[in-house]
């Protein structure tokens, strides 16, 4: 007996859509299909005005009851992507100086990144002293103050850096994890934003491990993946993060329960 297989109409449509999508997707990522080689700009807009830090500050829209103050600006800081404060009020800034110098990403394979330490020496609330804490880093992207030093992300390493002699320069550099992102990968999709949460674990965006300091050592365990960029928590320890598709997501109930 011969039997014929008849797909429901919905499945037929699904298969047709998949068949149509595959070649279209392949064409879309082909470097020669990026667009016309020559084109006319019909709307010639003037370049935006470069604002001073004070002018830029005046454009901020602040929630009632809050205000913003200028802490540091160029040349005190350059290409900042992450900031952390230690218990002494010093401001550590991760400078990703190699990112996107042009549309081809030229220079991203050069170790031009830095971590700098900014200090307010006269108590006026503005940073007036800059010290290069760590130099020669390749596309660093995250940092967090912990245990008298800093956790610094330089894919694929998560480093612990510390100044032990008080000169402001990191003389300790230990790898805590050699799988915190990948070397030479797409910068927009690397682990970032290590954040110490109320459950005493350090979580990161776009990373499936969490870390805890125990007996002076950082231990880790596998956890769920959280968003792509940035981590935060509220007063109850609920985690907040986002992705390129969502402005904000939250773990209302910890997945570890």
mmCIF file of C-alpha atoms in Angstrom:
data_model
loop_
_atom_site.group_PDB
_atom_site.id
_atom_site.type_symbol
_atom_site.label_atom_id
_atom_site.label_comp_id
_atom_site.label_asym_id
_atom_site.label_seq_id
_atom_site.Cartn_x
_atom_site.Cartn_y
_atom_site.Cartn_z
ATOM 1 C CA UNK A 1 0.000 0.000 0.000
ATOM 2 C CA UNK A 2 1.351 3.390 -0.961
ATOM 3 C CA UNK A 3 0.853 6.296 1.348
ATOM 4 C CA UNK A 4 1.219 9.959 0.489
ATOM 5 C CA UNK A 5 2.255 12.571 3.028
ATOM 6 C CA UNK A 6 0.216 15.766 2.916
ATOM 7 C CA UNK A 7 1.492 18.698 4.951
ATOM 8 C CA UNK A 8 -0.966 21.083 6.550
ATOM 9 C CA UNK A 9 -1.248 24.417 4.788
ATOM 10 C CA UNK A 10 0.453 26.190 7.702
ATOM 11 C CA UNK A 11 3.520 23.910 7.420
ATOM 12 C CA UNK A 12 3.701 24.421 3.654
ATOM 13 C CA UNK A 13 3.779 28.149 4.168
ATOM 14 C CA UNK A 14 6.467 27.786 6.815
ATOM 15 C CA UNK A 15 8.670 25.668 4.552
ATOM 16 C CA UNK A 16 8.221 28.126 1.709
ATOM 17 C CA UNK A 17 9.198 31.019 3.964
ATOM 18 C CA UNK A 18 12.326 29.182 5.123
ATOM 19 C CA UNK A 19 13.289 28.356 1.534
ATOM 20 C CA UNK A 20 12.904 31.971 0.554
ATOM 21 C CA UNK A 21 14.790 33.272 3.591
ATOM 22 C CA UNK A 22 17.957 31.193 3.242
ATOM 23 C CA UNK A 23 19.291 32.642 -0.033
ATOM 24 C CA UNK A 24 18.111 36.140 0.911
ATOM 25 C CA UNK A 25 20.036 35.933 4.205
ATOM 26 C CA UNK A 26 23.165 34.801 2.432
ATOM 27 C CA UNK A 27 22.955 37.631 -0.079
ATOM 28 C CA UNK A 28 22.424 40.176 2.692
ATOM 29 C CA UNK A 29 25.746 39.452 4.369
ATOM 30 C CA UNK A 30 27.777 39.355 1.147
ATOM 31 C CA UNK A 31 30.325 42.213 1.196
ATOM 32 C CA UNK A 32 29.559 43.134 -2.429
ATOM 33 C CA UNK A 33 25.862 43.652 -1.661
ATOM 34 C CA UNK A 34 26.298 46.488 0.822
ATOM 35 C CA UNK A 35 24.851 49.105 -1.537
ATOM 36 C CA UNK A 36 25.779 51.219 -4.538
ATOM 37 C CA UNK A 37 29.417 52.219 -4.922
ATOM 38 C CA UNK A 38 28.491 55.787 -5.841
ATOM 39 C CA UNK A 39 25.434 57.755 -4.768
ATOM 40 C CA UNK A 40 24.180 61.297 -4.427
ATOM 41 C CA UNK A 41 23.485 62.852 -1.032
ATOM 42 C CA UNK A 42 20.251 64.732 -1.630
ATOM 43 C CA UNK A 43 19.885 66.178 1.862
ATOM 44 C CA UNK A 44 23.172 67.807 2.798
ATOM 45 C CA UNK A 45 22.827 68.407 6.503
ATOM 46 C CA UNK A 46 25.449 70.431 8.360
ATOM 47 C CA UNK A 47 27.537 68.517 10.883
ATOM 48 C CA UNK A 48 26.227 68.770 14.453
ATOM 49 C CA UNK A 49 27.786 71.430 16.622
ATOM 50 C CA UNK A 50 30.451 70.208 19.012
ATOM 51 C CA UNK A 51 29.289 71.156 22.505
ATOM 52 C CA UNK A 52 31.446 72.005 25.467
ATOM 53 C CA UNK A 53 30.920 69.818 28.550
ATOM 54 C CA UNK A 54 28.937 72.644 30.149
ATOM 55 C CA UNK A 55 26.715 73.036 27.056
ATOM 56 C CA UNK A 56 26.131 69.300 26.921
ATOM 57 C CA UNK A 57 25.240 69.224 30.617
ATOM 58 C CA UNK A 58 22.528 71.815 29.980
ATOM 59 C CA UNK A 59 20.795 69.443 27.517
ATOM 60 C CA UNK A 60 20.250 66.683 30.105
ATOM 61 C CA UNK A 61 16.700 65.939 31.213
ATOM 62 C CA UNK A 62 16.843 64.973 34.887
ATOM 63 C CA UNK A 63 14.077 63.394 36.972
ATOM 64 C CA UNK A 64 12.575 65.660 39.649
ATOM 65 C CA UNK A 65 14.678 65.705 42.792
ATOM 66 C CA UNK A 66 17.945 64.911 41.000
ATOM 67 C CA UNK A 67 20.671 66.984 39.394
ATOM 68 C CA UNK A 68 23.809 66.209 37.376
ATOM 69 C CA UNK A 69 27.295 67.587 37.914
ATOM 70 C CA UNK A 70 30.357 67.460 35.690
ATOM 71 C CA UNK A 71 33.035 65.238 37.231
ATOM 72 C CA UNK A 72 35.525 64.787 34.381
ATOM 73 C CA UNK A 73 35.858 65.603 30.688
ATOM 74 C CA UNK A 74 38.529 65.573 27.989
ATOM 75 C CA UNK A 75 41.495 65.743 28.262
ATOM 76 C CA UNK A 76 41.167 64.310 31.785
ATOM 77 C CA UNK A 77 39.481 61.237 30.288
ATOM 78 C CA UNK A 78 39.425 59.760 26.764
ATOM 79 C CA UNK A 79 37.006 57.305 25.093
ATOM 80 C CA UNK A 80 35.409 56.105 28.372
ATOM 81 C CA UNK A 81 33.274 52.950 28.266
ATOM 82 C CA UNK A 82 33.070 51.956 31.951
ATOM 83 C CA UNK A 83 33.522 53.631 35.342
ATOM 84 C CA UNK A 84 34.005 52.302 38.881
ATOM 85 C CA UNK A 85 34.566 54.050 42.226
ATOM 86 C CA UNK A 86 36.595 52.628 45.089
ATOM 87 C CA UNK A 87 36.090 53.200 48.815
ATOM 88 C CA UNK A 88 38.543 56.136 48.744
ATOM 89 C CA UNK A 89 36.407 58.029 46.235
ATOM 90 C CA UNK A 90 38.834 57.478 43.385
ATOM 91 C CA UNK A 91 37.301 57.114 39.940
ATOM 92 C CA UNK A 92 38.636 54.355 37.691
ATOM 93 C CA UNK A 93 37.804 54.702 34.000
ATOM 94 C CA UNK A 94 38.172 52.096 31.266
ATOM 95 C CA UNK A 95 39.291 53.813 28.049
ATOM 96 C CA UNK A 96 38.606 51.813 24.868
ATOM 97 C CA UNK A 97 40.788 54.002 22.669
ATOM 98 C CA UNK A 98 40.978 51.533 19.752
ATOM 99 C CA UNK A 99 37.271 51.208 18.987
ATOM 100 C CA UNK A 100 35.901 52.140 15.544
ATOM 101 C CA UNK A 101 38.383 54.630 14.173
ATOM 102 C CA UNK A 102 36.685 53.989 10.819
ATOM 103 C CA UNK A 103 33.927 51.789 9.379
ATOM 104 C CA UNK A 104 36.398 48.933 8.918
ATOM 105 C CA UNK A 105 37.392 48.928 12.582
ATOM 106 C CA UNK A 106 41.031 49.710 11.815
ATOM 107 C CA UNK A 107 43.233 49.721 14.889
ATOM 108 C CA UNK A 108 41.117 47.396 16.971
ATOM 109 C CA UNK A 109 43.958 44.876 16.952
ATOM 110 C CA UNK A 110 46.306 47.318 18.677
ATOM 111 C CA UNK A 111 46.818 47.425 22.477
ATOM 112 C CA UNK A 112 45.954 51.095 22.965
ATOM 113 C CA UNK A 113 43.395 50.698 25.747
ATOM 114 C CA UNK A 114 43.926 51.976 29.284
ATOM 115 C CA UNK A 115 42.554 52.041 32.768
ATOM 116 C CA UNK A 116 43.089 55.439 34.389
ATOM 117 C CA UNK A 117 42.613 56.575 37.976
ATOM 118 C CA UNK A 118 41.101 60.031 38.505
ATOM 119 C CA UNK A 119 41.239 61.853 41.826
ATOM 120 C CA UNK A 120 39.765 65.013 43.317
ATOM 121 C CA UNK A 121 42.634 66.502 45.320
ATOM 122 C CA UNK A 122 40.975 69.761 46.455
ATOM 123 C CA UNK A 123 37.517 68.506 47.377
ATOM 124 C CA UNK A 124 35.518 70.546 44.854
ATOM 125 C CA UNK A 125 33.808 67.514 43.340
ATOM 126 C CA UNK A 126 35.766 67.579 40.060
ATOM 127 C CA UNK A 127 38.630 65.302 39.145
ATOM 128 C CA UNK A 128 41.924 67.158 38.771
ATOM 129 C CA UNK A 129 44.549 64.389 38.878
ATOM 130 C CA UNK A 130 44.961 61.621 36.320
ATOM 131 C CA UNK A 131 47.165 58.526 36.692
ATOM 132 C CA UNK A 132 47.428 55.709 34.148
ATOM 133 C CA UNK A 133 46.673 52.674 36.302
ATOM 134 C CA UNK A 134 47.151 50.099 33.505
ATOM 135 C CA UNK A 135 48.224 50.596 29.886
ATOM 136 C CA UNK A 136 48.727 48.549 26.726
ATOM 137 C CA UNK A 137 45.340 46.814 26.893
ATOM 138 C CA UNK A 138 43.566 45.378 23.857
ATOM 139 C CA UNK A 139 39.973 46.638 23.683
ATOM 140 C CA UNK A 140 39.247 46.644 27.439
ATOM 141 C CA UNK A 141 35.574 47.087 28.211
ATOM 142 C CA UNK A 142 34.694 46.617 31.889
ATOM 143 C CA UNK A 143 35.973 47.079 35.411
ATOM 144 C CA UNK A 144 34.842 46.772 39.026
ATOM 145 C CA UNK A 145 36.552 47.679 42.295
ATOM 146 C CA UNK A 146 37.006 44.690 44.606
ATOM 147 C CA UNK A 147 39.395 43.423 47.291
ATOM 148 C CA UNK A 148 41.576 46.524 47.246
ATOM 149 C CA UNK A 149 42.072 46.355 43.486
ATOM 150 C CA UNK A 150 40.213 46.125 40.201
ATOM 151 C CA UNK A 151 38.572 43.473 38.088
ATOM 152 C CA UNK A 152 39.336 44.446 34.472
ATOM 153 C CA UNK A 153 37.941 42.792 31.346
ATOM 154 C CA UNK A 154 40.330 42.443 28.405
ATOM 155 C CA UNK A 155 38.888 39.584 26.314
ATOM 156 C CA UNK A 156 39.466 36.752 26.683
ATOM 157 C CA UNK A 157 40.822 37.521 30.166
ATOM 158 C CA UNK A 158 39.173 38.806 33.288
ATOM 159 C CA UNK A 159 42.109 40.285 35.197
ATOM 160 C CA UNK A 160 42.594 41.224 38.811
ATOM 161 C CA UNK A 161 44.847 44.279 38.991
ATOM 162 C CA UNK A 162 46.162 45.941 42.125
ATOM 163 C CA UNK A 163 48.555 48.692 43.182
ATOM 164 C CA UNK A 164 50.531 47.354 46.152
ATOM 165 C CA UNK A 165 53.129 50.126 46.608
ATOM 166 C CA UNK A 166 50.879 53.209 46.444
ATOM 167 C CA UNK A 167 52.247 54.784 43.256
ATOM 168 C CA UNK A 168 48.915 54.532 41.410
ATOM 169 C CA UNK A 169 50.189 51.944 38.922
ATOM 170 C CA UNK A 170 48.987 48.348 38.861
ATOM 171 C CA UNK A 171 51.892 46.067 39.764
ATOM 172 C CA UNK A 172 49.718 42.958 40.201
ATOM 173 C CA UNK A 173 47.989 41.418 37.179
ATOM 174 C CA UNK A 174 46.417 37.972 37.623
ATOM 175 C CA UNK A 175 44.027 36.187 35.266
ATOM 176 C CA UNK A 176 40.844 35.205 37.084
ATOM 177 C CA UNK A 177 39.163 33.704 34.023
ATOM 178 C CA UNK A 178 40.602 33.129 30.539
ATOM 179 C CA UNK A 179 37.160 32.667 28.951
ATOM 180 C CA UNK A 180 35.607 36.075 29.618
ATOM 181 C CA UNK A 181 34.742 36.788 25.990
ATOM 182 C CA UNK A 182 36.950 35.961 23.020
ATOM 183 C CA UNK A 183 40.039 37.685 21.675
ATOM 184 C CA UNK A 184 39.438 39.450 18.371
ATOM 185 C CA UNK A 185 35.698 38.880 18.398
ATOM 186 C CA UNK A 186 32.955 41.387 17.680
ATOM 187 C CA UNK A 187 33.281 44.127 20.323
ATOM 188 C CA UNK A 188 29.519 44.616 20.612
ATOM 189 C CA UNK A 189 28.946 41.036 21.753
ATOM 190 C CA UNK A 190 31.506 40.494 24.512
ATOM 191 C CA UNK A 191 31.010 39.871 28.210
ATOM 192 C CA UNK A 192 30.805 43.142 30.125
ATOM 193 C CA UNK A 193 29.613 45.019 33.194
ATOM 194 C CA UNK A 194 30.665 42.843 36.161
ATOM 195 C CA UNK A 195 28.320 43.897 38.967
ATOM 196 C CA UNK A 196 28.323 42.853 42.620
ATOM 197 C CA UNK A 197 24.738 41.908 43.473
ATOM 198 C CA UNK A 198 23.034 41.646 46.852
ATOM 199 C CA UNK A 199 23.317 37.837 46.847
ATOM 200 C CA UNK A 200 27.124 38.313 47.065
ATOM 201 C CA UNK A 201 27.708 37.051 43.518
ATOM 202 C CA UNK A 202 29.254 39.088 40.713
ATOM 203 C CA UNK A 203 27.158 38.841 37.550
ATOM 204 C CA UNK A 204 27.982 40.083 34.048
ATOM 205 C CA UNK A 205 26.006 40.989 30.969
ATOM 206 C CA UNK A 206 26.414 38.660 27.971
ATOM 207 C CA UNK A 207 28.205 36.039 30.077
ATOM 208 C CA UNK A 208 27.075 32.695 31.505
ATOM 209 C CA UNK A 209 29.242 32.637 34.651
ATOM 210 C CA UNK A 210 28.930 34.348 37.992
ATOM 211 C CA UNK A 211 31.760 34.916 40.469
ATOM 212 C CA UNK A 212 32.173 35.138 44.223
ATOM 213 C CA UNK A 213 35.090 36.163 46.404
ATOM 214 C CA UNK A 214 35.850 33.393 48.906
ATOM 215 C CA UNK A 215 38.931 33.250 51.148
ATOM 216 C CA UNK A 216 40.636 35.864 48.979
ATOM 217 C CA UNK A 217 40.028 33.901 45.759
ATOM 218 C CA UNK A 218 37.409 34.343 43.075
ATOM 219 C CA UNK A 219 35.320 31.225 42.485
ATOM 220 C CA UNK A 220 32.815 30.827 39.653
ATOM 221 C CA UNK A 221 29.817 28.782 38.593
ATOM 222 C CA UNK A 222 27.582 28.575 35.540
ATOM 223 C CA UNK A 223 24.511 30.790 35.523
ATOM 224 C CA UNK A 224 21.945 32.124 33.053
ATOM 225 C CA UNK A 225 22.826 34.534 30.264
ATOM 226 C CA UNK A 226 21.732 38.122 30.884
ATOM 227 C CA UNK A 227 21.276 40.607 28.058
ATOM 228 C CA UNK A 228 24.065 42.215 26.086
ATOM 229 C CA UNK A 229 25.140 45.533 27.597
ATOM 230 C CA UNK A 230 25.061 46.814 31.149
ATOM 231 C CA UNK A 231 23.883 45.446 34.493
ATOM 232 C CA UNK A 232 22.116 47.101 37.413
ATOM 233 C CA UNK A 233 20.055 46.181 40.464
ATOM 234 C CA UNK A 234 17.410 47.816 42.616
ATOM 235 C CA UNK A 235 17.199 48.017 46.415
ATOM 236 C CA UNK A 236 15.772 44.485 46.526
ATOM 237 C CA UNK A 237 18.585 42.940 44.476
ATOM 238 C CA UNK A 238 16.487 42.412 41.367
ATOM 239 C CA UNK A 239 18.700 42.458 38.281
ATOM 240 C CA UNK A 240 18.145 44.720 35.276
ATOM 241 C CA UNK A 241 19.787 44.457 31.854
ATOM 242 C CA UNK A 242 18.991 44.997 28.172
ATOM 243 C CA UNK A 243 19.766 43.903 24.619
ATOM 244 C CA UNK A 244 19.591 45.314 21.116
ATOM 245 C CA UNK A 245 15.933 44.243 20.992
ATOM 246 C CA UNK A 246 14.773 45.278 24.473
ATOM 247 C CA UNK A 247 15.209 48.529 26.349
ATOM 248 C CA UNK A 248 15.000 46.810 29.723
ATOM 249 C CA UNK A 249 14.519 43.370 31.230
ATOM 250 C CA UNK A 250 14.531 42.189 34.822
ATOM 251 C CA UNK A 251 14.855 38.968 36.811
ATOM 252 C CA UNK A 252 11.902 39.419 39.149
ATOM 253 C CA UNK A 253 12.554 35.951 40.582
ATOM 254 C CA UNK A 254 16.187 34.716 40.733
ATOM 255 C CA UNK A 255 16.638 31.703 38.471
ATOM 256 C CA UNK A 256 18.833 30.077 41.134
ATOM 257 C CA UNK A 257 15.824 29.537 43.440
#
